[in-house]
Coordinates of C-alpha atoms in Angstrom, one line a residue:
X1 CA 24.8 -60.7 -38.7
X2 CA 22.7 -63.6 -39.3
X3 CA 25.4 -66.2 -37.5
X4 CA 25.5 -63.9 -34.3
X5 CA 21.8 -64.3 -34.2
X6 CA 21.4 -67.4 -34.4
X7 CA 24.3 -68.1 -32.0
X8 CA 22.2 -66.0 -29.7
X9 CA 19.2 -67.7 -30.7
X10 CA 20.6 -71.9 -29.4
X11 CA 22.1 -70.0 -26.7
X12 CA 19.3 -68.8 -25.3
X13 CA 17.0 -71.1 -25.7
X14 CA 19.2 -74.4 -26.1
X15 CA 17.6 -75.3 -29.3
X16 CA 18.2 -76.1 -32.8
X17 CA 18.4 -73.2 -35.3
X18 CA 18.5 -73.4 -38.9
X19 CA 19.5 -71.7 -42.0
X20 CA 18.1 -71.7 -45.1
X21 CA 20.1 -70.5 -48.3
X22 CA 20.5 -71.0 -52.1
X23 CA 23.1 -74.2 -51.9
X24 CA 25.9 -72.6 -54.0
X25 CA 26.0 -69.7 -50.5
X26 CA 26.4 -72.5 -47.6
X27 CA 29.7 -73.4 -47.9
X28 CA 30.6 -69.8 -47.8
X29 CA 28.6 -69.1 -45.7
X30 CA 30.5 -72.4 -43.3
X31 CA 34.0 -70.6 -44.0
X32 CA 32.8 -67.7 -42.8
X33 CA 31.7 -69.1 -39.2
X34 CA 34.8 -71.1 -39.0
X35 CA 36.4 -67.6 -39.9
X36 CA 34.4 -65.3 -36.7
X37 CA 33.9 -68.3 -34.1
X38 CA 36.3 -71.0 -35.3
X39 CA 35.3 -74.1 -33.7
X40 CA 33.1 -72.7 -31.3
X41 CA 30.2 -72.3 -33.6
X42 CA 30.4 -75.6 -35.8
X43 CA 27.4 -75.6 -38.5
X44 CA 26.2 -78.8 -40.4
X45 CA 25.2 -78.8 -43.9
X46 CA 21.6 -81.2 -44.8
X47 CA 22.3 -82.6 -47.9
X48 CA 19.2 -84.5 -48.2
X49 CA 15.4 -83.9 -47.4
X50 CA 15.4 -86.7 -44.6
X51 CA 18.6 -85.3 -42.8
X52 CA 16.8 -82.3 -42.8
X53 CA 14.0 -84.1 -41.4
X54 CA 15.9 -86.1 -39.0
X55 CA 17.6 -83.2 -38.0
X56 CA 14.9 -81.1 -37.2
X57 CA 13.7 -83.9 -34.6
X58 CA 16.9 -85.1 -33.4
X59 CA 19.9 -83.3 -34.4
X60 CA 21.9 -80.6 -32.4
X61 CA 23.3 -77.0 -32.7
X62 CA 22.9 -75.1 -35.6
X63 CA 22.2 -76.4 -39.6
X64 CA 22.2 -75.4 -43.0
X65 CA 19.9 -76.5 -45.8
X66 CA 19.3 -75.3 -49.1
X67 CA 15.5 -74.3 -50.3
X68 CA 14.9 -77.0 -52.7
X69 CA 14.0 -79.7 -49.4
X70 CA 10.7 -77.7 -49.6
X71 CA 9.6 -78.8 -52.8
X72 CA 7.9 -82.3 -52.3
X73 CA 6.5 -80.7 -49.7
X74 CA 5.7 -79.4 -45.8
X75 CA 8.3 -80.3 -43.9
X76 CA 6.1 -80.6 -40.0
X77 CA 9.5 -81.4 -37.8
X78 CA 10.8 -78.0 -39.1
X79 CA 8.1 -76.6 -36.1
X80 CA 11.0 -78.4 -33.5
X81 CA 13.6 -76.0 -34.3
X82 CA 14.2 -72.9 -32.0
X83 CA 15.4 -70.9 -34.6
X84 CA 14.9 -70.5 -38.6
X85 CA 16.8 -68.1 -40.4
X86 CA 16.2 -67.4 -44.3
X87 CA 18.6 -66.2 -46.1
X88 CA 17.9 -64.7 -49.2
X89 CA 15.1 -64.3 -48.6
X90 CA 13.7 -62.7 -51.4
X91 CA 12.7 -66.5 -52.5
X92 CA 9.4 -65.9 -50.7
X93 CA 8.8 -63.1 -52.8
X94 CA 7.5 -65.8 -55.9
X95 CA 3.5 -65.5 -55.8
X96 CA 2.0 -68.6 -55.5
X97 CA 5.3 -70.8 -55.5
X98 CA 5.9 -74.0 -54.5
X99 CA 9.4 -73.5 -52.1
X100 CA 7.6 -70.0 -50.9
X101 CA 4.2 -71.7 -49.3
X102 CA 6.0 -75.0 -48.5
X103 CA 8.3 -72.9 -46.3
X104 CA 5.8 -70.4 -45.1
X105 CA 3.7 -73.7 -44.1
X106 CA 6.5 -75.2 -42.6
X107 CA 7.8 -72.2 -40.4
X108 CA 4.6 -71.5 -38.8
X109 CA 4.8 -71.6 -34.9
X110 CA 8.7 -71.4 -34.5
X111 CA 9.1 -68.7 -32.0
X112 CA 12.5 -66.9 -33.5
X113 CA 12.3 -66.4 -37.4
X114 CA 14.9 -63.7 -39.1
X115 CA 14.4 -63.4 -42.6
X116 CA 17.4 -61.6 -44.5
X117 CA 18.3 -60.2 -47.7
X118 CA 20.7 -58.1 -49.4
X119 CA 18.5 -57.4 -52.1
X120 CA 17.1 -53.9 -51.9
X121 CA 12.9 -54.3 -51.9
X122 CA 11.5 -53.9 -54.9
X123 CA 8.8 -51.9 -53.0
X124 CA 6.2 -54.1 -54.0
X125 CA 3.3 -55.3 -52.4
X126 CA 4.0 -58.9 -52.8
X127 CA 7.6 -58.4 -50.8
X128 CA 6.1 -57.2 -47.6
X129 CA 2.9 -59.5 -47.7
X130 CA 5.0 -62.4 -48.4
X131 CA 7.8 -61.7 -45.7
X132 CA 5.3 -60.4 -42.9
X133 CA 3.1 -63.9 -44.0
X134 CA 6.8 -66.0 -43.2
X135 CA 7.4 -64.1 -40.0
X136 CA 3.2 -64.3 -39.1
X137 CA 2.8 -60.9 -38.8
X138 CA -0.3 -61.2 -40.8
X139 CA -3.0 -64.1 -41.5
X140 CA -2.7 -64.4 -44.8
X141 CA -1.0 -62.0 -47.7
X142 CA -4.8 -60.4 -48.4
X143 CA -4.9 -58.7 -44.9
X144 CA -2.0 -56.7 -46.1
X145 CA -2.8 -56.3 -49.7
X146 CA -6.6 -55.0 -49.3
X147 CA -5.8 -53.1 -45.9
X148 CA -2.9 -50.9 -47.3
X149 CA -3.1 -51.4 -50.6
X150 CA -4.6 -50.6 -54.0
X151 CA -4.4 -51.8 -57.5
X152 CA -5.2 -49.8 -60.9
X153 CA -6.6 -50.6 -63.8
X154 CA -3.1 -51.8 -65.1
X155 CA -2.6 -54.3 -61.8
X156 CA -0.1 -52.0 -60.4
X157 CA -0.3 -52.0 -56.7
X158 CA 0.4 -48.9 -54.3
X159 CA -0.2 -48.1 -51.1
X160 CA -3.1 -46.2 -50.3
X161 CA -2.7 -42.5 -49.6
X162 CA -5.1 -42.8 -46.7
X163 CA -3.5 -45.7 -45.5
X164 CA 0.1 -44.4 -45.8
X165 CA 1.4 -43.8 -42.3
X166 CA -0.3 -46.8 -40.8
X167 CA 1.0 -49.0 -43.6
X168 CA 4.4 -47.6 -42.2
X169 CA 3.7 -47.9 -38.8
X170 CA 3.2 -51.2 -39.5
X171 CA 6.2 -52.2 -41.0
X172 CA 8.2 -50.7 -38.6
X173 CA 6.8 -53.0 -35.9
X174 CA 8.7 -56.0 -37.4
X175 CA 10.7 -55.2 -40.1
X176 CA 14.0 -52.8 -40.6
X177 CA 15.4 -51.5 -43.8
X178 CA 19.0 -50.2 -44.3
X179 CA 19.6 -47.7 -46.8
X180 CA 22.6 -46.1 -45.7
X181 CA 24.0 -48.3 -43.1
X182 CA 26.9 -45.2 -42.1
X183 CA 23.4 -43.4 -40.5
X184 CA 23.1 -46.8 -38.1
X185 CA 27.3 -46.1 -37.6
X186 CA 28.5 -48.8 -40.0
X187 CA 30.8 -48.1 -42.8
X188 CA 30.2 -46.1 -45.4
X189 CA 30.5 -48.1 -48.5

């Protein structure tokens, strides 16, 4: 899903578009755009911190890079791209880390962000704040955490009864969870 988008993505605006992903996913992750566009859809793999870089000012089309360029540092050319897709995304999840705020930093002001995973939510508080902060549908994580959320005496956190249905309302302005993907008329499997 993520490959269509960000075909859709350069097309419509005529920009770069990035992917990030762990490293050991990107050359599968190749094979399978050779697979569904063959060479109309070529992607590059960054191997270093300055292609990235380079790339991000000057390259062309669409690019792959692994997380780990993020952690010397903000990378301020990644605001050039037109697209920025993470890919297991779930990284962002780690409070406090290094890659998470580097990239969070880095992303802000691109105008077409997807953040995937195929890891179900943990339904923790941390998830959303940390994937609504990449996608800046939120200041910073505390708007989220002290607006819809509680924690007990054990540092549990939960959503407020009272603020249940407009926690909900919203995540469903920005974000889209799959369950049972046969209810949206994909296979059931």
């Amino acid at each position: 899903c993520y490959l269509e988008w960000a075909r859709q993505v350069q097309a419509m605006t005529g920009g770069r578009v990035l992917i990030l992903a762990p490293l050991a996913v990107i050359p599968q992750m190749i094979r399978e755009a050779e697979r569904f566009y063959g060479d109309s859809m070529p992607i590059t793999q960054l191997h270093t911190r300055d292609a990235l870089i380079d790339w991000c000012a000057n390259g062309s089309g669409i690019a792959a890079t692994n997380y780990q360029k993020f952690i010397p540092g903000v990378i301020s050319e990644l605001r050039l791209v037109s697209g920025l897709i993470a890919d297991e995304s779930s990284i962002l999840r780690t409070g406090g880390g290094v890659i998470k705020w580097n990239v969070i930093k880095s992303a802000r002001g691109i105008e077409y962000k997807l953040s995937c995973t195929a890891t179900p939510a943990p339904n923790e508080a941390m998830e959303y704040a940390s994937q609504a902060a990449f996608l800046e549908k939120l200041r910073n994580e505390g708007d989220i955490l002290w607006t819809y959320f509680q924690r007990d005496k054990h540092g549990n956190w939960s959503v407020k009864p009272h603020a249940r249905a407009a926690f909900y309302r919203f995540m469903a302005s920005w974000s889209l969870y799959l369950r049972d993907p046969a209810v949206f008329g994909f296979a059931d499997i």
